[in-house]
Coordinates of C-alpha atoms in Angstrom, one line a residue:
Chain A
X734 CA 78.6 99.7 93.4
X735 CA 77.4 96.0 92.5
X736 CA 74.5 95.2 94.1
X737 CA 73.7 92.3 93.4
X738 CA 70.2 89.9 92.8
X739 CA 69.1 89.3 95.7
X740 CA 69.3 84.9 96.6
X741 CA 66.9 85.7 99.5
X742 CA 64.1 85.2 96.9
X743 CA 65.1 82.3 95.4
X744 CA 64.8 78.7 95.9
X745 CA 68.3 77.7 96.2
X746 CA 69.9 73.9 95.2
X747 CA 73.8 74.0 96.0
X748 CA 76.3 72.9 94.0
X749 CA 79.0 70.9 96.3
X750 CA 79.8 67.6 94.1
X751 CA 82.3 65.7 95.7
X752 CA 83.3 68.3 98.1
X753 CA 80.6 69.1 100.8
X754 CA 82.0 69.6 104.1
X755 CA 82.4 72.8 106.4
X756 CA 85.7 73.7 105.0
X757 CA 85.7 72.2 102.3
X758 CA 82.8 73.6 100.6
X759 CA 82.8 77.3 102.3
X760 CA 80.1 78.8 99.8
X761 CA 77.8 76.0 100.7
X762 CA 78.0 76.6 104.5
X763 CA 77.7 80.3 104.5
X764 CA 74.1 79.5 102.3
X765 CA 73.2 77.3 104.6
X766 CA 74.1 79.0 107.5
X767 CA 72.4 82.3 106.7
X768 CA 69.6 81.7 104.1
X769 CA 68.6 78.6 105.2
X770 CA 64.5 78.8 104.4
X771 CA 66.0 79.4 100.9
X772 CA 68.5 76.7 100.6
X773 CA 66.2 73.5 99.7
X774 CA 69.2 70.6 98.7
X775 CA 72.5 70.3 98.6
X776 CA 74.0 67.9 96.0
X777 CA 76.9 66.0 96.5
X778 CA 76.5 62.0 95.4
X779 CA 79.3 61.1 98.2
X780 CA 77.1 62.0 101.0
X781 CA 73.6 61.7 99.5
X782 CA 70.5 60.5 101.8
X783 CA 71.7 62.6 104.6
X784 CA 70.8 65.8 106.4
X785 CA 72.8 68.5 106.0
X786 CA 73.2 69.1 109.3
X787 CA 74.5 65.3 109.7
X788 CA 78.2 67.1 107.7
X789 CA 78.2 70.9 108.7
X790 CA 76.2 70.8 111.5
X791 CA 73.7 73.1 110.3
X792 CA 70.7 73.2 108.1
X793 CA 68.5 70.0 109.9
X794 CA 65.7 69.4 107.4
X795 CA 67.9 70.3 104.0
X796 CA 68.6 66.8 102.6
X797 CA 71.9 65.9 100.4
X798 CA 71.3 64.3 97.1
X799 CA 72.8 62.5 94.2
X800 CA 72.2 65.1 91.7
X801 CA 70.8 67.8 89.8
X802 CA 67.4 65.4 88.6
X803 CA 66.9 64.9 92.3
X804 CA 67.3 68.2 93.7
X805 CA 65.1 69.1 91.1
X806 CA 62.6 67.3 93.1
X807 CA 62.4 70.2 95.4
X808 CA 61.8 72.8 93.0
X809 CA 64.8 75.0 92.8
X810 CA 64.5 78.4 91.2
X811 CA 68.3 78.4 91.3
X812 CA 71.3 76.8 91.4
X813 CA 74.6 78.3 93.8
X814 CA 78.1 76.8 93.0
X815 CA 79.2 76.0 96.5
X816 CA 83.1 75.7 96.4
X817 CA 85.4 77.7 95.6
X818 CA 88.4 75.7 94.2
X819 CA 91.7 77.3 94.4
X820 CA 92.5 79.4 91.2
X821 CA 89.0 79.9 91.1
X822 CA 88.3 77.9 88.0
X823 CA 85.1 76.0 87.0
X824 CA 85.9 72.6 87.3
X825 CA 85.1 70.4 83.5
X826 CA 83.1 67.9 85.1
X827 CA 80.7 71.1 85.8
X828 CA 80.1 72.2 82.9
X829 CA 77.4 69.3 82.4
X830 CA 75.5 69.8 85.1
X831 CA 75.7 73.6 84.5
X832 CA 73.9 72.7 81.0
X833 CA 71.7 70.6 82.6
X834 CA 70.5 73.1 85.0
X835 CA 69.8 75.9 82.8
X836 CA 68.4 73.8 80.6
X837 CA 65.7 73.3 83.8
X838 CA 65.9 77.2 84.1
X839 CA 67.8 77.7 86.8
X840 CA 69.5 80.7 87.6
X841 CA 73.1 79.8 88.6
X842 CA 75.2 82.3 91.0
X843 CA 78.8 81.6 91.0
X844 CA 81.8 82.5 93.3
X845 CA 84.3 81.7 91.0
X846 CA 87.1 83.6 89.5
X847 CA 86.3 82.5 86.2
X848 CA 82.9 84.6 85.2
X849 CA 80.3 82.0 84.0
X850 CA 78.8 85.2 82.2
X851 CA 82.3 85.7 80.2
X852 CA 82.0 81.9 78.7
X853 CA 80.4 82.5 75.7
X854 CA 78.3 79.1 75.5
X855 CA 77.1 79.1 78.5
X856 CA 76.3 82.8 78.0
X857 CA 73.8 81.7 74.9
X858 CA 72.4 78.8 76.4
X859 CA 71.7 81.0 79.5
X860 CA 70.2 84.1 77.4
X861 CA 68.1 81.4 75.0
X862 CA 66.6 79.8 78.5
X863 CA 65.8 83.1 79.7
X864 CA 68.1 83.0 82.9
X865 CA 70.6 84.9 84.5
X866 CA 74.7 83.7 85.2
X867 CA 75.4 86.3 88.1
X868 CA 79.5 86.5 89.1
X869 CA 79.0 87.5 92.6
X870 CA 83.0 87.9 92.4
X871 CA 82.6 90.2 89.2
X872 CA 83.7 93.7 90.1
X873 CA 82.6 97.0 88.7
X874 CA 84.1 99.1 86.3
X875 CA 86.1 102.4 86.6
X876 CA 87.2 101.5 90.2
X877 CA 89.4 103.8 91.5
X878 CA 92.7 103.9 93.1
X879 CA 92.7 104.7 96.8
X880 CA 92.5 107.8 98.0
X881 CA 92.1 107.8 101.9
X882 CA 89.1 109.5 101.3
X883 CA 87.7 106.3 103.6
X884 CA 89.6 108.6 106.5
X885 CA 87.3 111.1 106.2
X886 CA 83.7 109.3 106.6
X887 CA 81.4 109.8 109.4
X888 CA 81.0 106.3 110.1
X889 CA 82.7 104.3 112.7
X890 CA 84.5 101.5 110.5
X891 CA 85.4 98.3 111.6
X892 CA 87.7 95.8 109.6
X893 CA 87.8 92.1 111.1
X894 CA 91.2 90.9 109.9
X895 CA 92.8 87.4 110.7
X896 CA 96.0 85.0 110.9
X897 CA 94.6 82.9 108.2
X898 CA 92.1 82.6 105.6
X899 CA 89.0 80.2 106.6
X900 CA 88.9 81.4 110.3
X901 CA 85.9 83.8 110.6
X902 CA 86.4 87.2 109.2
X903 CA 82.7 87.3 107.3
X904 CA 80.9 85.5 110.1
X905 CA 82.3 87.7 112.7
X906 CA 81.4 90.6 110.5
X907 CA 77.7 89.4 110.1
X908 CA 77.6 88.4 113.6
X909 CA 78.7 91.5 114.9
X910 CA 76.4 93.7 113.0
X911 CA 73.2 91.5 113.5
X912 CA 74.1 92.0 117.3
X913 CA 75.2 95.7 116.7
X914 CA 71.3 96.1 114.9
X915 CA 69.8 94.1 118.0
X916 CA 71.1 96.7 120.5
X917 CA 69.9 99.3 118.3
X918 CA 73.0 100.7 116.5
X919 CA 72.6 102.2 112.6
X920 CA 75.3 98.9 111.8
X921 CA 75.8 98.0 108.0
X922 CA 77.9 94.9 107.3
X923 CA 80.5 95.7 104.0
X924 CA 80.8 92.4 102.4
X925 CA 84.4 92.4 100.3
X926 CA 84.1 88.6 99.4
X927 CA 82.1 86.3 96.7
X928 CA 80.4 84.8 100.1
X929 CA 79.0 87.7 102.0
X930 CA 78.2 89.6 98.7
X931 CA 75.8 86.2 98.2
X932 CA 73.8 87.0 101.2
X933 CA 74.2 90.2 102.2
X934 CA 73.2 91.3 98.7
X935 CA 76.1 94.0 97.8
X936 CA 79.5 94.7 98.0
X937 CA 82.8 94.0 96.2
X938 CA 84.7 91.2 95.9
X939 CA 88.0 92.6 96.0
X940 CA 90.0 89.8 95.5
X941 CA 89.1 89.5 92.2
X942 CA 90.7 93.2 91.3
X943 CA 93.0 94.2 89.4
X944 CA 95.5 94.8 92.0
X945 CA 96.2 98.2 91.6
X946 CA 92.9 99.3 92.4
X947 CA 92.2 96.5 95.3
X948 CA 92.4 99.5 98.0
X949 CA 90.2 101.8 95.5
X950 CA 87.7 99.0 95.9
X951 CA 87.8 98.5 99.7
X952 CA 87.5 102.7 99.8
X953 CA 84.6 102.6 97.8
X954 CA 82.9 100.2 99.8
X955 CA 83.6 102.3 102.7
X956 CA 82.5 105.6 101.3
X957 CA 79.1 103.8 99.8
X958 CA 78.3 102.0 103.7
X959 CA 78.9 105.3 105.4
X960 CA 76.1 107.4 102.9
X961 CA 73.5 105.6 104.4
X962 CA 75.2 104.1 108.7
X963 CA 76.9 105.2 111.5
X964 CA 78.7 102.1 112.1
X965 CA 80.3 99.9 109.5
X966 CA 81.6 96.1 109.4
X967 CA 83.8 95.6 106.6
X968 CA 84.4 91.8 105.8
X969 CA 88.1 91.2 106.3
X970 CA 90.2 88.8 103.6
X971 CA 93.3 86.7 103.8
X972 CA 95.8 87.8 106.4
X973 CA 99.1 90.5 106.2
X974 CA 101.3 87.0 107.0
X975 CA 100.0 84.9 103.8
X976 CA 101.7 83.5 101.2
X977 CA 99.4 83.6 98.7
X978 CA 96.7 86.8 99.5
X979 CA 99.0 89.1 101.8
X980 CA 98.1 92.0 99.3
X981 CA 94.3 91.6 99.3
X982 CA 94.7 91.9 102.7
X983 CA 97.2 95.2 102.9
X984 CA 95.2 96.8 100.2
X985 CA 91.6 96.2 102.5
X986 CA 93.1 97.8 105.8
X987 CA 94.5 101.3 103.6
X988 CA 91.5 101.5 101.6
X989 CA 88.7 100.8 104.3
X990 CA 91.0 102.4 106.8
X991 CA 89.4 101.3 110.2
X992 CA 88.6 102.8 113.3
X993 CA 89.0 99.4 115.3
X994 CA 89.8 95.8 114.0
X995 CA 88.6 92.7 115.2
X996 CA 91.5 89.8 115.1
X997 CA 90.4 86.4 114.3
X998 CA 92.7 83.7 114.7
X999 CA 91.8 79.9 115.0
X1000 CA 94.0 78.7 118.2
X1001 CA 94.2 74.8 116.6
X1002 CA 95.9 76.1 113.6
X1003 CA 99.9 76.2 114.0
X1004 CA 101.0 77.3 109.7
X1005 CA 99.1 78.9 107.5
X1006 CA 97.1 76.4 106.0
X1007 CA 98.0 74.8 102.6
X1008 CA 101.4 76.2 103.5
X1009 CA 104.1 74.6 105.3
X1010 CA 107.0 77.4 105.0
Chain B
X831 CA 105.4 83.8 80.1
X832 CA 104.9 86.9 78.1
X833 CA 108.0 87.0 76.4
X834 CA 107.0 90.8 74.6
X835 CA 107.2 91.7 70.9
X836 CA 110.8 94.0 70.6
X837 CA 111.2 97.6 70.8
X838 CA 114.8 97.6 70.3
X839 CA 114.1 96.6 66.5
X840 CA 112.0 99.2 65.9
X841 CA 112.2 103.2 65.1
X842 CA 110.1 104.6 67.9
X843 CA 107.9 108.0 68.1
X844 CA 106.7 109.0 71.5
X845 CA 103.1 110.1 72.5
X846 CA 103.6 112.4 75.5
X847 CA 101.5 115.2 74.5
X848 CA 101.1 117.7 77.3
X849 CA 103.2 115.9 79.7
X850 CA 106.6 115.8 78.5
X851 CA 108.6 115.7 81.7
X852 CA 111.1 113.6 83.6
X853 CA 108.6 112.3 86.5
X854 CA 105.1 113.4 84.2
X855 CA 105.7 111.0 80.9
X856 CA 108.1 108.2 83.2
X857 CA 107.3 105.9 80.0
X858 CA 108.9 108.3 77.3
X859 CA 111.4 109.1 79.8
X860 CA 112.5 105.4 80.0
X861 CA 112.6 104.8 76.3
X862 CA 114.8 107.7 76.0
X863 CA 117.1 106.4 78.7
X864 CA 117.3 102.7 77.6
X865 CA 116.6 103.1 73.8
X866 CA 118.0 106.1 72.7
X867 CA 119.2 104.6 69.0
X868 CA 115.0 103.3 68.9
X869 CA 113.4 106.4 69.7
X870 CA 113.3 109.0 66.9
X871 CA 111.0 111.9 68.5
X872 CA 108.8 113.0 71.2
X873 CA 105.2 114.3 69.8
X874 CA 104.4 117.0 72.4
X875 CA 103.0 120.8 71.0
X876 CA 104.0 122.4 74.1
X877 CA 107.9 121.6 73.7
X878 CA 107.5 121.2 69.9
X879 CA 111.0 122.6 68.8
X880 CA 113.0 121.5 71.6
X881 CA 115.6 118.9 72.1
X882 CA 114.5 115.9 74.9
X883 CA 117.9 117.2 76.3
X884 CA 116.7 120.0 77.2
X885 CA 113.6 118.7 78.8
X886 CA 114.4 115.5 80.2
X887 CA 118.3 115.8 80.5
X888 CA 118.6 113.0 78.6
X889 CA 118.0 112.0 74.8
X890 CA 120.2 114.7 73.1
X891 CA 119.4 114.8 69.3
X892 CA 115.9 113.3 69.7
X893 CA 113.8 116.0 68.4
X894 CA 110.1 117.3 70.2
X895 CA 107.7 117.6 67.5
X896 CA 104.1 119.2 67.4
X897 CA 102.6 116.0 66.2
X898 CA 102.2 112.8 64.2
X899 CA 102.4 114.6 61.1
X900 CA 105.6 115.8 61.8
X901 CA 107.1 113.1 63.9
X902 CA 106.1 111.0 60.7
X903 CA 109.3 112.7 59.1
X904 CA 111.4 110.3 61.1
X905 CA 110.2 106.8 59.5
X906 CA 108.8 106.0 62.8
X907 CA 107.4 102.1 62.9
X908 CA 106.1 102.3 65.9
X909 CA 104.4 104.7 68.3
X910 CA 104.4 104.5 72.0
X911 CA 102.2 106.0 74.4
X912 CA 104.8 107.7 76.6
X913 CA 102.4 108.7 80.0
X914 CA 101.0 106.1 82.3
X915 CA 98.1 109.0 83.6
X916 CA 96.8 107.7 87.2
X917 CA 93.8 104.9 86.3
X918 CA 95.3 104.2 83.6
X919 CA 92.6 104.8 80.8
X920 CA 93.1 105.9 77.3
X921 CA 92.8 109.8 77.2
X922 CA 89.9 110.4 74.9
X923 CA 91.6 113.0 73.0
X924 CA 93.9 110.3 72.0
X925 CA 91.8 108.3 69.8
X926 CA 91.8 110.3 67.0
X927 CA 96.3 110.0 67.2
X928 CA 96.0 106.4 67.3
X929 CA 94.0 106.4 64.8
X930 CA 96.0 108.3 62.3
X931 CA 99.1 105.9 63.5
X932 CA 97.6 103.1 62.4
X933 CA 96.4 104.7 59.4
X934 CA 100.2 105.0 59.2
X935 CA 100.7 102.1 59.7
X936 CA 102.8 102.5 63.0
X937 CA 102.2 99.7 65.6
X938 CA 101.3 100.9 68.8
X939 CA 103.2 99.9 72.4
X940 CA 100.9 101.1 75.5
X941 CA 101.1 100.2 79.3
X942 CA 97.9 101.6 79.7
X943 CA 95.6 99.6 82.2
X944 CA 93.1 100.0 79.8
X945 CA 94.1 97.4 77.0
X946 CA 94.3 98.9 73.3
X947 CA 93.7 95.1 71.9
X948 CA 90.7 95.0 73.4
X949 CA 89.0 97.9 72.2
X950 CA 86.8 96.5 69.2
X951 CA 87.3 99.5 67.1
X952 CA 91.3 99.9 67.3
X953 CA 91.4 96.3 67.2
X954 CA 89.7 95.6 64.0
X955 CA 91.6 99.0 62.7
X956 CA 94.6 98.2 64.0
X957 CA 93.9 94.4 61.8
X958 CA 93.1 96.1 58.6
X959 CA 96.1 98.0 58.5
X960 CA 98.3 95.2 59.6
X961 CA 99.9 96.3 62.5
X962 CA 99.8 95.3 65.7
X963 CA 98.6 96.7 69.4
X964 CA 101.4 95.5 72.1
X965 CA 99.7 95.9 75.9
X966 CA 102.8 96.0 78.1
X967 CA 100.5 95.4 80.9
X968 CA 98.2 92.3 80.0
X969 CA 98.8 90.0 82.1
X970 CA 99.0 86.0 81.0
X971 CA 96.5 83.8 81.7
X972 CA 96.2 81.1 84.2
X973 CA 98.2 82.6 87.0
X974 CA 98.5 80.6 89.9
X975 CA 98.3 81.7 93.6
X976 CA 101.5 82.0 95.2
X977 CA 102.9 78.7 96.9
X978 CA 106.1 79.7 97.8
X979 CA 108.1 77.8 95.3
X980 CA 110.8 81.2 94.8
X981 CA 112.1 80.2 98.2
X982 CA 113.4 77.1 96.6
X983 CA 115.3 78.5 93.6
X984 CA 119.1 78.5 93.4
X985 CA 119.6 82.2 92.0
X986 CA 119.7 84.7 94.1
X987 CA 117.0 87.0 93.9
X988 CA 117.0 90.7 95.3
X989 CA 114.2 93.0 95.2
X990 CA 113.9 96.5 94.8
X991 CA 111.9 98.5 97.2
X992 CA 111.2 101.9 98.1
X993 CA 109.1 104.6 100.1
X994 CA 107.1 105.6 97.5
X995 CA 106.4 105.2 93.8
X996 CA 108.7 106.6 91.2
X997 CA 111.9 106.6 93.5
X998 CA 114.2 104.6 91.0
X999 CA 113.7 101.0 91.6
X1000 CA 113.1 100.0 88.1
X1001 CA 116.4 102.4 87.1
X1002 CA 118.2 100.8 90.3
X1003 CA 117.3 97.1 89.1
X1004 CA 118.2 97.9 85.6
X1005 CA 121.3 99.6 86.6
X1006 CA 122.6 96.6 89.4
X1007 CA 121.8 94.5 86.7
X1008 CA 124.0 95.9 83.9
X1009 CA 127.0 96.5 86.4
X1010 CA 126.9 92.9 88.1
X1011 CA 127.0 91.6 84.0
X1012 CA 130.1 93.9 83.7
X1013 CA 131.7 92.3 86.8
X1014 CA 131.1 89.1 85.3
X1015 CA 127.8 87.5 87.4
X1016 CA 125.4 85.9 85.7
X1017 CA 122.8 88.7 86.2
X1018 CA 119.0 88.8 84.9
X1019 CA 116.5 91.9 85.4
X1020 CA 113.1 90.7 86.3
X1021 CA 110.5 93.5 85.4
X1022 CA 107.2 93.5 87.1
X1023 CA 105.7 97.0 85.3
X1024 CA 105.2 98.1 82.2
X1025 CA 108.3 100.6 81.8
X1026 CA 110.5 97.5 82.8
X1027 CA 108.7 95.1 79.9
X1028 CA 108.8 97.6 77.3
X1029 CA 112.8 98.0 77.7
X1030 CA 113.8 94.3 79.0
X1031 CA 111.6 92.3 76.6
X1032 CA 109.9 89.8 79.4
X1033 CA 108.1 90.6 82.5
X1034 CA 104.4 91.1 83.6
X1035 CA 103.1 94.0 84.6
X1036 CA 102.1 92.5 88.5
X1037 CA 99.4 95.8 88.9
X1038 CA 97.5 94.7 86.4
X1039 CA 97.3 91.0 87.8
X1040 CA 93.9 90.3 89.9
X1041 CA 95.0 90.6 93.3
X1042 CA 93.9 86.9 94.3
X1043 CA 97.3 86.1 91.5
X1044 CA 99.6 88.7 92.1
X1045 CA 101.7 86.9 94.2
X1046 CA 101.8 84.1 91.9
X1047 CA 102.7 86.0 89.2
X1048 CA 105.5 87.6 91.3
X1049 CA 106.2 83.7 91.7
X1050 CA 105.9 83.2 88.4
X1051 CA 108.9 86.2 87.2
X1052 CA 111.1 84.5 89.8
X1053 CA 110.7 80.9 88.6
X1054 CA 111.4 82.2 85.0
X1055 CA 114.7 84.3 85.7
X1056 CA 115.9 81.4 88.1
X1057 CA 115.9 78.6 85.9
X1058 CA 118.5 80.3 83.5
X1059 CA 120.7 83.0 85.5
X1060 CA 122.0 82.6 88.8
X1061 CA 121.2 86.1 90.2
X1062 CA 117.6 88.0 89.6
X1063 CA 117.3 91.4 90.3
X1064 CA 113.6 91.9 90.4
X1065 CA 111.8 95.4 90.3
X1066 CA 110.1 96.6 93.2
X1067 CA 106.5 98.6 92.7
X1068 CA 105.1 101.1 95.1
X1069 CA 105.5 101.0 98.8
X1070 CA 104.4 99.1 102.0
X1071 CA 103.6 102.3 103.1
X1072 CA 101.3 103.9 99.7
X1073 CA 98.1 104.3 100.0
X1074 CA 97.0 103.3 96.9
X1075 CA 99.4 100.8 95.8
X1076 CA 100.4 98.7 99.1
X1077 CA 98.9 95.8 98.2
X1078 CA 100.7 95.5 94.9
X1079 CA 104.0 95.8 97.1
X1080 CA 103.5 93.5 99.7
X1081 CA 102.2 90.9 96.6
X1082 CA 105.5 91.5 95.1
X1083 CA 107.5 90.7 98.4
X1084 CA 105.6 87.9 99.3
X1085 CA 105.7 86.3 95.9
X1086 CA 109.5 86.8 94.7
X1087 CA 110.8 86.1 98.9
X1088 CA 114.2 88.1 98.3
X1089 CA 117.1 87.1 99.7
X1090 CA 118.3 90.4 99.9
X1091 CA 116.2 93.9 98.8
X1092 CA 117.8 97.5 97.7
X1093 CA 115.9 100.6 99.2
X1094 CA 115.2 103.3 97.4
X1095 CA 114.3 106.8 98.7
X1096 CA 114.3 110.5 97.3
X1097 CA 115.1 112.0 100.2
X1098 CA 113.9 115.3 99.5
X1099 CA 110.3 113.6 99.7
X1100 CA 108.5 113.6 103.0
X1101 CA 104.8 112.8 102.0
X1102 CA 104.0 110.4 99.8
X1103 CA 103.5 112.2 96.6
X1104 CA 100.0 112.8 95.7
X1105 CA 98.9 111.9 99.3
X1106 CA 98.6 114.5 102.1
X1107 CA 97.7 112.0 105.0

């Protein structure tokens, strides 16, 4: 199992250049939304001089600036790429300010699909500055393929599943198991994404395996929640009806294999979205 | 596209040591089927002696040899790994055969998950000797999520499916194709595993595509076949219903939208084999 470094003790700039916005820049507002006395600036030079909570409604006091120089005002330990661009790929016009901020010794944590460890320049500029690139999408090795061994756990599992990506899966997830921990249940949320691995501090992103052992992945996550809870959240991903992800999202529900599901659905949204079939 | 380097001009010895078997070495059993004037013998020490014939019902005058030594007797140019073991990793025992193939100087054809190119020390062996290490399975890069687009293709494309894995919808696809050529149709197989590649020459090998892309690549073989024949028979992988491999399956549906599918079923099967749940 990954677990990851954890962002809660970091000072955290966020990466959202020409994208911020609720949607738009997904990573961003699930940083701000759930480690926000570590998140000190957001950059993005379309909306700088504002609050953050002026664009995503959350995270009054965080202000959005023109760049990395001015974030680095604020004293950032580390730098979080804050969108996740379809496909997954760093964007070129990143690479720059990637240099730049290892160059101030930042750590950088990344979502993307494309591993900022596996680029072998920024690998050497990041080992000769003495920082780490951590791939919060980056899964483990030797994953296995499913077994329904997930069936067998003590653990009362929960998958939130949805008609869309982008409608609540992980927040419901988090939400339910901070209130689940409140009324005094053993609860343990099972983060399966780049986003909820970020700040819950574990997990696998299972998108980003190989897709015969997708359902391996969600098992394991499963069988490694129930060793230590009674009552697990696993983050759901996609939805069975999408174009694009329908198989990230079949392989999640017969690897975790759930108990109970919690359906998340956004009533506004009439197509998948991005899709018009 | 990976268009694949070409079995069919090669003299072909295959690795199925301990496994020789119609459902047990599904690789070696393929190459018999499809390339009977390529393949030249079957290394395995427990049938050394035998005819395939009389193993696989197939493949008469292909001897079973003890091992590389002896299969070496038939000017052999290549060697392919005839087992796809479940995980797909290189069996370490293994090693030492490749080795003394390449030493041989036999290129080596694997659909192992586990990539022979990749490992420094066949690689760099594998380069001194001149000869080459084909992965069936590696998938291209850049693979884009799915968008749809093989709903918009003229061809009509039909999918195999089944209830389980190794039910015959590779040998089903192959075999519709071949017979709607004979009736005159302008007929194209679309391979989406390894087995399918190794025979047909294109393809990708959609388990081995990260499960965010697998879709897409699905996409991908349909877009390919369409824009040259006017009816794709694509092979199906798995089952909505497997365990382990679902996700895979609904990918493959989702990505290629059929306009028709061909279900396959052993019906002397009533649990998913491997699977007791």
């Amino acid at each position: 199992m990954v677990k990851q470094l954890q962002p809660k003790s970091h000072r955290i700039a966020i990466l959202a250049e020409g994208s911020f916005g609720i949607l738009e820049s997904k990573t961003a507002t699930v940083l701000v939304r759930y480690l926000p006395e570590n998140v000190v600036a957001v950059i993005d030079s379309e909306n700088a001089g504002r609050d953050t909570s002026e664009i995503i409604e959350i995270g009054e006091g965080i202000p959005v600036v023109q760049d990395l120089a001015e974030a680095m005002q604020f004293k950032p330990t580390m730098l979080a790429i804050g969108i996740a661009p379809p496909g997954g790929e760093l964007p070129h016009a990143w690479r720059a300010i990637l240099h730049e901020a290892i160059h101030n010794r930042l750590h950088v944590m990344s979502g993307l699909h494309q591993f900022l460890s596996e680029d072998a320049e920024l690998a050497e500029l990041a080992a000769s500055h003495e920082v780490l690139l951590w791939d919060a999408r980056k899964p483990p090795a030797n994953l296995p393929v499913a077994t329904c061994k997930a069936d067998d756990v003590d653990a009362t599992v929960i998958l939130t599943v949805g008609s869309d990506c982008r409608v609540g899966k992980m927040l419901s997830g988090i939400e339910v198991t901070r209130t689940a921990r409140e009324r005094g249940l053993d609860a343990e949320f099972c983060p399966t994404g780049q986003n909820g691995i970020m700040v819950w501090g574990w997990g696998i992103a299972i998108d980003a395996v190989v897709s015969d052992f997708t359902a391996g992945a969600a098992e394991q996550i499963v069988l490694e929640g129930a060793a230590d809870h009674s009552l697990l959240i696993v983050e759901g991903q996609g939805s069975l009806v999408h174009p694009g992800y329908s198989g990230v999202t079949l392989s999640l529900l017969h690897g975790s294999l759930p108990d109970a599901m919690i359906f998340c659905h956004q009533p506004s949204r009439d197509t998948v979205a991005r899709y018009t079939v």
